[in-house]
Amino acid sequence: MNKMIKPLLATCVLAVGLALPAQAAPLPHVVILATGGTIAGTGANTTTTVGYTAAKLGVDQMIAAVPELQKVAEVRGEQVAQVASESMNNAVWLKLAHRVNQLLAQKDVDGIVITHGSDTLEETAYFLDLVVKSKKPVVMVASMRPSTAISADGPINLYNGVILAGSKEAIGKGVMIAMNDQISSARDVSKSNTSTVDTFRNPDLGFLGYMQDNKAHFYRMSTRKNTADTEFNVDALDALPRVDIVYGYANMDRVAMDADIAAGAQGVIQASVGDGSVPAQMMPAYRDARHRGVIVVRSSRVGSGIVARNGEANDDKEDLVVSDTLNPQKARILLMLALTRTRDTREIQRMFYTY
Ligand code: SIN
């Protein structure tokens, strides 16, 4: 090449390079796993907000309904189940956990969003919080209004969920729920209203932060261990031990507890009154359960607060476990997983104070 042209070319290339706009940061890769629920539901008309049919839209239809997703992430979807979440079960949980763990082990997946019905959202979220083996974000979203309703909340929840799942700030925060512009931890959140869009609350302990202006804003974190820091691994499991919940009320008797144990329950959560108080007629049932090796956990139907160990019962003497601040439906999940590892009540109590 001519000696004069070479430096000239180099100068031109440099000048063009300087004039080019800065490269946009690559979009995060987020996989949406769909399981059904109202977020995939359709009603007869735009004002139908009850009496609609849940779990109708497929994952690709849900993604197509929110084209804004393409601006915030490289998104693809998979249909894991198609149920209203009152019909959620252990088999779907295991399938979901296996798939989440497979996907998060891939270098080309930065985060996962799971669409789900709101009714048992907190249970699936807590199950995954205990068994996902990755620090990458897993975000669960639902809606209270079907996709066909005026002001449907599904699209904005899905949009916020995808941003959250793709954000660096969400790494290591455990499984989260993004609903109504709020971010909650799987452990502490609970559905509190049958139908309003602000139904997900964190009694006492508060939510983690907000979704605002296309960003996650975090203010707190749970101190309890989750995801990659737990001792639970369900990758090789295709079933979970049976654990049932017995509701507490004035004039209750032991019929339900005895029936659950006869049906094969290896653990029973007593959703008792107050501070997990034991009705006089139930202590013999607890003792019989323990005699048969069935784990009894004292929990509370109250909805917030600690169930105190050795408070309303002598747990050390009776060999019982308390649920700490877990509500009965979450205590059931932790006990199922605990029973995959041990039947020692002291060990199980340690787990209730750890997760
Ligand atoms: C369901 O849980 O699948 C129905 C209710 C809802 O999603 O809000």
Short mmCIF file of C-alpha atoms and ligand atoms in Angstrom, two decimals:
data_model
loop_
_atom_site.label_atom_id
_atom_site.label_comp_id
_atom_site.label_asym_id
_atom_site.label_seq_id
_atom_site.Cartn_x
_atom_site.Cartn_y
_atom_site.Cartn_z
CA MET A 1 0.00 0.00 0.00
CA ASN A 2 1.15 3.53 -0.79
CA LYS A 3 3.02 5.01 2.20
CA MET A 4 0.83 8.16 2.12
CA ILE A 5 -2.52 6.31 1.98
CA LYS A 6 -1.90 3.99 4.97
CA PRO A 7 -1.78 6.69 7.73
CA LEU A 8 -4.68 8.47 6.04
CA LEU A 9 -6.80 5.29 6.19
CA ALA A 10 -5.91 4.76 9.84
CA THR A 11 -7.01 8.32 10.66
CA CYS A 12 -10.32 7.78 8.81
CA VAL A 13 -11.00 4.51 10.66
CA LEU A 14 -10.26 6.24 13.99
CA ALA A 15 -12.51 9.16 13.14
CA VAL A 16 -15.40 6.89 12.10
CA GLY A 17 -14.91 4.83 15.29
CA LEU A 18 -15.12 7.93 17.45
CA ALA A 19 -18.24 9.12 15.67
CA LEU A 20 -20.14 5.80 16.25
CA PRO A 21 -22.61 5.80 19.12
CA ALA A 22 -21.56 3.77 22.21
CA GLN A 23 -22.64 0.10 21.99
CA ALA A 24 -25.87 -0.55 23.95
CA ALA A 25 -25.43 -3.09 26.78
CA PRO A 26 -26.64 -6.53 25.67
CA LEU A 27 -30.12 -7.40 26.89
CA PRO A 28 -30.39 -10.07 29.60
CA HIS A 29 -31.71 -13.50 28.59
CA VAL A 30 -34.89 -14.31 30.52
CA VAL A 31 -36.95 -17.49 30.19
CA ILE A 32 -40.65 -17.32 31.06
CA LEU A 33 -42.08 -20.58 32.43
CA ALA A 34 -45.87 -20.56 32.34
CA THR A 35 -48.08 -22.62 34.64
CA GLY A 36 -51.57 -21.10 34.14
CA GLY A 37 -53.61 -18.98 36.57
CA THR A 38 -55.66 -15.83 36.12
CA ILE A 39 -52.75 -14.13 34.38
CA ALA A 40 -53.49 -16.59 31.55
CA GLY A 41 -57.25 -16.35 32.11
CA THR A 42 -60.02 -15.03 29.88
CA GLY A 43 -63.47 -13.66 30.72
CA ALA A 44 -66.69 -13.25 28.78
CA ASN A 45 -66.17 -9.49 28.43
CA THR A 46 -63.97 -6.60 29.60
CA THR A 47 -65.88 -6.09 32.84
CA THR A 48 -65.72 -9.73 33.91
CA THR A 49 -63.35 -9.80 36.90
CA VAL A 50 -64.86 -12.83 38.65
CA GLY A 51 -66.32 -15.96 37.12
CA TYR A 52 -63.76 -16.02 34.29
CA THR A 53 -61.76 -19.07 33.20
CA ALA A 54 -58.19 -19.28 34.45
CA ALA A 55 -55.33 -20.95 32.52
CA LYS A 56 -56.48 -20.39 28.91
CA LEU A 57 -53.70 -18.40 27.17
CA GLY A 58 -50.47 -20.13 26.20
CA VAL A 59 -47.08 -18.66 27.07
CA ASP A 60 -46.46 -17.36 23.53
CA GLN A 61 -49.78 -15.49 23.56
CA MET A 62 -48.86 -13.91 26.91
CA ILE A 63 -45.47 -12.81 25.59
CA ALA A 64 -47.00 -11.47 22.36
CA ALA A 65 -49.49 -9.41 24.39
CA VAL A 66 -46.62 -7.41 25.94
CA PRO A 67 -44.36 -6.32 23.02
CA GLU A 68 -42.49 -3.99 25.44
CA LEU A 69 -40.77 -7.10 26.81
CA GLN A 70 -38.54 -7.22 23.71
CA LYS A 71 -36.99 -3.87 24.70
CA VAL A 72 -35.90 -5.03 28.16
CA ALA A 73 -34.82 -8.65 27.62
CA GLU A 74 -34.23 -11.45 25.13
CA VAL A 75 -37.32 -13.39 26.12
CA ARG A 76 -38.49 -16.90 25.31
CA GLY A 77 -41.24 -18.99 26.86
CA GLU A 78 -41.99 -22.57 27.86
CA GLN A 79 -45.31 -24.02 29.01
CA VAL A 80 -44.64 -26.16 32.11
CA ALA A 81 -48.29 -26.62 33.15
CA GLN A 82 -51.69 -25.09 32.42
CA VAL A 83 -53.71 -25.11 35.64
CA ALA A 84 -55.60 -22.80 37.96
CA SER A 85 -53.30 -22.75 40.96
CA GLU A 86 -55.82 -24.26 43.38
CA SER A 87 -54.93 -27.44 41.45
CA MET A 88 -51.17 -26.99 41.85
CA ASN A 89 -49.50 -30.12 43.23
CA ASN A 90 -46.18 -31.66 44.27
CA ALA A 91 -45.65 -33.24 40.83
CA VAL A 92 -45.78 -29.86 39.05
CA TRP A 93 -43.53 -28.34 41.75
CA LEU A 94 -40.90 -31.00 41.14
CA LYS A 95 -41.16 -30.62 37.36
CA LEU A 96 -40.80 -26.85 37.74
CA ALA A 97 -37.84 -27.14 40.13
CA HIS A 98 -36.03 -29.56 37.80
CA ARG A 99 -36.55 -27.25 34.81
CA VAL A 100 -35.53 -24.10 36.70
CA ASN A 101 -32.33 -25.79 37.88
CA GLN A 102 -31.53 -27.02 34.35
CA LEU A 103 -32.09 -23.58 32.82
CA LEU A 104 -30.19 -21.62 35.46
CA ALA A 105 -27.18 -23.90 34.99
CA GLN A 106 -26.97 -22.62 31.39
CA LYS A 107 -24.64 -19.69 30.66
CA ASP A 108 -27.16 -18.17 28.25
CA VAL A 109 -29.92 -17.82 30.87
CA ASP A 110 -29.71 -14.82 33.23
CA GLY A 111 -33.01 -15.16 35.04
CA ILE A 112 -36.41 -16.85 35.10
CA VAL A 113 -39.96 -15.57 35.39
CA ILE A 114 -42.72 -18.00 36.36
CA THR A 115 -46.31 -17.07 35.63
CA HIS A 116 -48.72 -18.69 38.10
CA GLY A 117 -52.16 -18.39 39.68
CA SER A 118 -52.26 -16.16 42.74
CA ASP A 119 -54.01 -18.66 45.04
CA THR A 120 -51.00 -20.86 45.78
CA LEU A 121 -48.31 -18.53 44.41
CA GLU A 122 -46.71 -18.13 47.84
CA GLU A 123 -46.41 -21.91 48.24
CA THR A 124 -44.74 -22.55 44.89
CA ALA A 125 -42.47 -19.55 45.51
CA TYR A 126 -41.35 -20.84 48.91
CA PHE A 127 -40.85 -24.37 47.58
CA LEU A 128 -38.57 -23.02 44.83
CA ASP A 129 -36.86 -20.71 47.33
CA LEU A 130 -35.74 -23.84 49.18
CA VAL A 131 -34.74 -26.05 46.24
CA VAL A 132 -33.41 -23.84 43.41
CA LYS A 133 -29.64 -24.26 43.26
CA SER A 134 -28.62 -20.92 41.81
CA LYS A 135 -28.21 -17.29 42.87
CA LYS A 136 -29.63 -16.09 39.54
CA PRO A 137 -32.99 -14.31 39.90
CA VAL A 138 -36.23 -16.31 39.89
CA VAL A 139 -39.34 -14.11 39.88
CA MET A 140 -42.92 -15.27 40.17
CA VAL A 141 -45.77 -13.20 38.77
CA ALA A 142 -49.55 -13.56 38.79
CA SER A 143 -52.54 -11.32 38.30
CA MET A 144 -55.85 -10.72 40.02
CA ARG A 145 -57.72 -9.74 36.85
CA PRO A 146 -57.95 -11.92 33.75
CA SER A 147 -56.14 -10.89 30.57
CA THR A 148 -59.41 -9.68 29.00
CA ALA A 149 -60.38 -7.26 31.81
CA ILE A 150 -60.19 -3.46 31.80
CA SER A 151 -56.96 -2.56 33.63
CA ALA A 152 -55.74 -6.14 33.64
CA ASP A 153 -52.76 -6.30 36.01
CA GLY A 154 -51.07 -9.28 34.30
CA PRO A 155 -49.16 -7.39 31.56
CA ILE A 156 -47.51 -4.87 33.93
CA ASN A 157 -46.70 -7.61 36.45
CA LEU A 158 -45.12 -9.70 33.66
CA TYR A 159 -43.19 -6.68 32.37
CA ASN A 160 -41.88 -5.82 35.85
CA GLY A 161 -41.10 -9.48 36.50
CA VAL A 162 -38.94 -9.72 33.37
CA ILE A 163 -37.03 -6.53 34.26
CA LEU A 164 -36.47 -7.85 37.79
CA ALA A 165 -35.35 -11.28 36.57
CA GLY A 166 -32.83 -9.63 34.24
CA SER A 167 -31.41 -7.19 36.76
CA LYS A 168 -28.07 -7.60 38.52
CA GLU A 169 -29.51 -6.18 41.79
CA ALA A 170 -31.86 -9.19 42.03
CA ILE A 171 -29.02 -11.74 42.11
CA GLY A 172 -28.81 -13.56 45.45
CA LYS A 173 -32.15 -12.31 46.78
CA GLY A 174 -33.89 -15.70 46.69
CA VAL A 175 -37.14 -16.37 44.86
CA MET A 176 -39.19 -13.16 44.60
CA ILE A 177 -42.74 -12.19 43.74
CA ALA A 178 -43.34 -9.10 41.59
CA MET A 179 -46.93 -7.93 41.95
CA ASN A 180 -48.59 -4.52 42.10
CA ASP A 181 -45.23 -2.69 41.69
CA GLN A 182 -43.87 -4.36 44.83
CA ILE A 183 -41.12 -6.96 45.26
CA SER A 184 -41.67 -9.56 47.98
CA SER A 185 -39.61 -12.47 49.28
CA ALA A 186 -41.06 -15.94 48.80
CA ARG A 187 -40.68 -16.71 52.51
CA ASP A 188 -42.56 -13.76 53.93
CA VAL A 189 -45.29 -12.97 51.41
CA SER A 190 -48.89 -14.15 51.67
CA LYS A 191 -52.11 -13.62 49.73
CA SER A 192 -54.37 -11.51 51.95
CA ASN A 193 -57.42 -10.50 49.92
CA THR A 194 -59.67 -12.65 47.74
CA SER A 195 -59.81 -10.24 44.81
CA THR A 196 -57.96 -6.91 45.04
CA VAL A 197 -54.72 -6.26 43.13
CA ASP A 198 -52.85 -5.33 46.34
CA THR A 199 -53.52 -8.78 47.77
CA PHE A 200 -49.89 -9.83 48.33
CA ARG A 201 -48.73 -8.59 51.73
CA ASN A 202 -45.82 -9.31 54.02
CA PRO A 203 -47.38 -9.18 57.48
CA ASP A 204 -44.91 -7.64 59.94
CA LEU A 205 -41.72 -8.19 57.95
CA GLY A 206 -42.37 -5.96 54.94
CA PHE A 207 -41.62 -6.33 51.27
CA LEU A 208 -38.16 -6.08 49.70
CA GLY A 209 -38.67 -3.10 47.44
CA TYR A 210 -40.48 -1.53 44.51
CA MET A 211 -40.56 -1.79 40.75
CA GLN A 212 -40.64 1.74 39.42
CA ASP A 213 -39.65 3.46 36.21
CA ASN A 214 -38.35 0.22 34.61
CA LYS A 215 -36.04 -0.52 37.54
CA ALA A 216 -35.90 -2.59 40.71
CA HIS A 217 -35.42 -0.58 43.92
CA PHE A 218 -34.38 -2.76 46.88
CA TYR A 219 -34.60 -1.67 50.53
CA ARG A 220 -34.27 -4.86 52.58
CA MET A 221 -33.45 -8.58 52.39
CA SER A 222 -34.56 -11.66 54.32
CA THR A 223 -31.96 -12.95 56.77
CA ARG A 224 -33.12 -16.54 56.18
CA LYS A 225 -31.12 -18.87 53.94
CA ASN A 226 -32.49 -19.67 50.51
CA THR A 227 -31.76 -21.22 47.08
CA ALA A 228 -28.08 -22.17 46.65
CA ASP A 229 -27.52 -21.92 50.43
CA THR A 230 -30.06 -24.56 51.51
CA GLU A 231 -29.43 -28.25 52.27
CA PHE A 232 -32.34 -29.46 50.09
CA ASN A 233 -31.89 -31.05 46.69
CA VAL A 234 -34.87 -32.40 44.78
CA ASP A 235 -33.10 -33.04 41.47
CA ALA A 236 -33.22 -36.81 41.96
CA LEU A 237 -36.72 -36.88 43.55
CA ASP A 238 -39.99 -37.74 41.81
CA ALA A 239 -42.24 -37.52 44.90
CA LEU A 240 -42.37 -35.76 48.28
CA PRO A 241 -43.41 -37.12 51.69
CA ARG A 242 -47.06 -36.57 52.59
CA VAL A 243 -47.62 -33.72 55.07
CA ASP A 244 -51.13 -32.46 55.91
CA ILE A 245 -52.55 -29.40 57.64
CA VAL A 246 -55.14 -29.65 60.42
CA TYR A 247 -57.10 -26.45 61.04
CA GLY A 248 -57.71 -25.32 64.63
CA TYR A 249 -61.03 -23.90 65.94
CA ALA A 250 -63.17 -23.89 69.08
CA ASN A 251 -64.65 -27.34 69.74
CA MET A 252 -62.28 -29.09 67.32
CA ASP A 253 -61.54 -32.77 67.80
CA ARG A 254 -58.85 -35.20 66.62
CA VAL A 255 -60.80 -36.76 63.77
CA ALA A 256 -59.01 -34.85 60.99
CA MET A 257 -55.54 -35.48 62.42
CA ASP A 258 -56.20 -39.19 62.88
CA ALA A 259 -57.60 -39.43 59.34
CA ASP A 260 -54.53 -37.71 57.87
CA ILE A 261 -52.20 -40.08 59.68
CA ALA A 262 -54.28 -43.07 58.62
CA ALA A 263 -53.97 -41.79 55.03
CA GLY A 264 -50.18 -41.89 55.33
CA ALA A 265 -49.17 -38.43 56.53
CA GLN A 266 -45.59 -38.47 57.85
CA GLY A 267 -46.04 -35.01 59.26
CA VAL A 268 -48.95 -32.84 60.40
CA ILE A 269 -49.04 -29.06 60.66
CA GLN A 270 -51.51 -27.92 63.28
CA ALA A 271 -52.80 -24.51 62.11
CA SER A 272 -53.86 -23.78 65.63
CA VAL A 273 -55.40 -20.78 67.33
CA GLY A 274 -53.31 -17.96 68.85
CA ASP A 275 -49.66 -18.77 69.54
CA GLY A 276 -50.09 -22.33 68.26
CA SER A 277 -52.08 -23.16 71.40
CA VAL A 278 -52.98 -26.81 71.98
CA PRO A 279 -56.64 -27.60 72.75
CA ALA A 280 -56.75 -29.98 75.74
CA GLN A 281 -58.39 -32.72 73.66
CA MET A 282 -55.59 -32.54 71.03
CA MET A 283 -52.55 -33.32 73.20
CA PRO A 284 -53.39 -37.06 73.30
CA ALA A 285 -53.61 -36.97 69.49
CA TYR A 286 -50.18 -35.27 69.27
CA ARG A 287 -48.72 -37.92 71.60
CA ASP A 288 -50.19 -40.75 69.57
CA ALA A 289 -48.81 -39.16 66.39
CA ARG A 290 -45.32 -38.90 67.91
CA HIS A 291 -45.60 -42.49 69.14
CA ARG A 292 -46.09 -43.51 65.48
CA GLY A 293 -43.14 -41.39 64.33
CA VAL A 294 -45.30 -38.68 62.77
CA ILE A 295 -43.81 -35.17 63.11
CA VAL A 296 -46.19 -32.59 64.64
CA VAL A 297 -45.53 -28.90 63.96
CA ARG A 298 -47.37 -26.23 65.93
CA SER A 299 -48.23 -23.34 63.63
CA SER A 300 -50.90 -20.64 63.81
CA ARG A 301 -53.95 -19.61 61.82
CA VAL A 302 -53.46 -15.98 63.01
CA GLY A 303 -51.43 -14.86 59.98
CA SER A 304 -48.48 -13.11 61.64
CA GLY A 305 -46.06 -13.42 64.53
CA ILE A 306 -43.72 -16.06 65.98
CA VAL A 307 -45.03 -19.34 67.40
CA ALA A 308 -42.93 -19.51 70.56
CA ARG A 309 -41.10 -22.75 71.32
CA ASN A 310 -42.02 -24.04 74.80
CA GLY A 311 -44.61 -21.26 75.04
CA GLU A 312 -48.14 -22.69 74.78
CA ALA A 313 -46.83 -26.27 75.03
CA ASN A 314 -43.77 -27.99 76.44
CA ASP A 315 -42.28 -28.77 73.03
CA ASP A 316 -39.07 -30.22 74.48
CA LYS A 317 -41.00 -32.73 76.59
CA GLU A 318 -43.65 -33.59 73.97
CA ASP A 319 -41.07 -33.74 71.15
CA LEU A 320 -42.91 -31.18 69.00
CA VAL A 321 -41.67 -28.61 66.48
CA VAL A 322 -42.80 -24.98 66.14
CA SER A 323 -43.16 -23.16 62.82
CA ASP A 324 -41.49 -19.88 63.91
CA THR A 325 -43.07 -17.21 61.63
CA LEU A 326 -44.03 -19.56 58.77
CA ASN A 327 -47.74 -19.76 58.07
CA PRO A 328 -49.22 -23.29 57.98
CA GLN A 329 -49.07 -23.67 54.18
CA LYS A 330 -45.38 -22.74 54.12
CA ALA A 331 -44.62 -24.83 57.22
CA ARG A 332 -46.03 -27.78 55.25
CA ILE A 333 -43.49 -27.20 52.46
CA LEU A 334 -40.52 -26.91 54.79
CA LEU A 335 -41.57 -30.05 56.67
CA MET A 336 -41.94 -32.04 53.42
CA LEU A 337 -38.40 -31.06 52.45
CA ALA A 338 -37.07 -31.64 55.96
CA LEU A 339 -38.51 -35.17 55.84
CA THR A 340 -36.45 -35.88 52.72
CA ARG A 341 -33.39 -35.57 55.00
CA THR A 342 -34.24 -36.49 58.60
CA ARG A 343 -36.91 -37.50 61.11
CA ASP A 344 -35.03 -36.00 64.06
CA THR A 345 -37.24 -33.29 65.61
CA ARG A 346 -34.24 -31.27 66.87
CA GLU A 347 -32.82 -31.18 63.35
CA ILE A 348 -36.21 -30.25 61.93
CA GLN A 349 -36.57 -27.46 64.51
CA ARG A 350 -33.14 -26.16 63.44
CA MET A 351 -34.38 -26.03 59.85
CA PHE A 352 -37.44 -24.01 60.93
CA TYR A 353 -35.09 -21.46 62.49
CA THR A 354 -32.77 -21.46 59.44
CA TYR A 355 -35.11 -21.08 56.43
C1 SIN B 1 -55.44 -19.22 40.39
O1 SIN B 1 -54.82 -19.14 41.45
O2 SIN B 1 -55.05 -19.90 39.42
C2 SIN B 1 -56.74 -18.50 40.21
C3 SIN B 1 -56.74 -17.19 40.89
C4 SIN B 1 -55.70 -16.27 40.40
O3 SIN B 1 -54.79 -16.57 39.66
O4 SIN B 1 -55.77 -15.10 40.84
#
